[in-house]
């Protein structure tokens, strides 16, 4: 049976080293997300992928919160994040800065994420 690694066995960068490391020019925006576990999961994913920043908008829960921290496993400390009330204001700000705006949704016309072509564009 495989033993699950403890957090200290994962050889993660220190928070200070992580903050200094180069990030992909990707900004993640969560708007009105109620599930605190999902928010923590996004923090973990962004930490693992070297995402530049997370915006938590509207009623989206924000750290420090026990349920977010439990799922994020330290990523709320390493990933830069900011809370803003209005998601549209954030989108406009980054559109003016030349960011390509994409959204993730499950619809009939959606492009599957594995088919999305990313050319190192700045994305929100």
mmCIF file with all atom_site columns, C-alpha atoms in Angstrom, residues 1-2 12-14 18 43 45 47 60-61 64 66 80 95 100 103 111 115 123:
data_model
loop_
_atom_site.group_PDB
_atom_site.id
_atom_site.type_symbol
_atom_site.label_atom_id
_atom_site.label_alt_id
_atom_site.label_comp_id
_atom_site.label_asym_id
_atom_site.label_entity_id
_atom_site.label_seq_id
_atom_site.pdbx_PDB_ins_code
_atom_site.Cartn_x
_atom_site.Cartn_y
_atom_site.Cartn_z
_atom_site.occupancy
_atom_site.B_iso_or_equiv
_atom_site.pdbx_formal_charge
_atom_site.auth_seq_id
_atom_site.auth_comp_id
_atom_site.auth_asym_id
_atom_site.auth_atom_id
_atom_site.pdbx_PDB_model_num
ATOM 1  C CA . UNK A 1 1   ? 0.000   0.000  0.000   1.00 0.00 ? 1   UNK A CA 1
ATOM 2  C CA . UNK A 1 2   ? 1.263   3.484  -0.865  1.00 0.00 ? 2   UNK A CA 1
ATOM 3  C CA . UNK A 1 12  ? 7.034   22.619 -1.425  1.00 0.00 ? 12  UNK A CA 1
ATOM 4  C CA . UNK A 1 13  ? 8.737   25.982 -1.676  1.00 0.00 ? 13  UNK A CA 1
ATOM 5  C CA . UNK A 1 14  ? 8.634   28.128 1.416   1.00 0.00 ? 14  UNK A CA 1
ATOM 6  C CA . UNK A 1 18  ? 6.997   30.872 -3.644  1.00 0.00 ? 18  UNK A CA 1
ATOM 7  C CA . UNK A 1 43  ? -6.287  28.067 -3.929  1.00 0.00 ? 43  UNK A CA 1
ATOM 8  C CA . UNK A 1 45  ? -4.737  24.412 -7.721  1.00 0.00 ? 45  UNK A CA 1
ATOM 9  C CA . UNK A 1 47  ? -0.568  27.292 -5.895  1.00 0.00 ? 47  UNK A CA 1
ATOM 10 C CA . UNK A 1 60  ? -17.340 34.340 -2.315  1.00 0.00 ? 60  UNK A CA 1
ATOM 11 C CA . UNK A 1 61  ? -15.856 33.270 1.007   1.00 0.00 ? 61  UNK A CA 1
ATOM 12 C CA . UNK A 1 64  ? -9.138  33.293 7.011   1.00 0.00 ? 64  UNK A CA 1
ATOM 13 C CA . UNK A 1 66  ? -11.425 27.258 8.727   1.00 0.00 ? 66  UNK A CA 1
ATOM 14 C CA . UNK A 1 80  ? -1.758  36.371 -3.798  1.00 0.00 ? 80  UNK A CA 1
ATOM 15 C CA . UNK A 1 95  ? -9.265  43.982 -20.128 1.00 0.00 ? 95  UNK A CA 1
ATOM 16 C CA . UNK A 1 100 ? -7.642  38.022 -22.622 1.00 0.00 ? 100 UNK A CA 1
ATOM 17 C CA . UNK A 1 103 ? -14.673 32.069 -18.504 1.00 0.00 ? 103 UNK A CA 1
ATOM 18 C CA . UNK A 1 111 ? -14.582 24.491 -25.496 1.00 0.00 ? 111 UNK A CA 1
ATOM 19 C CA . UNK A 1 115 ? -8.592  21.844 -26.252 1.00 0.00 ? 115 UNK A CA 1
ATOM 20 C CA . UNK A 1 123 ? -5.567  35.706 -19.064 1.00 0.00 ? 123 UNK A CA 1
#
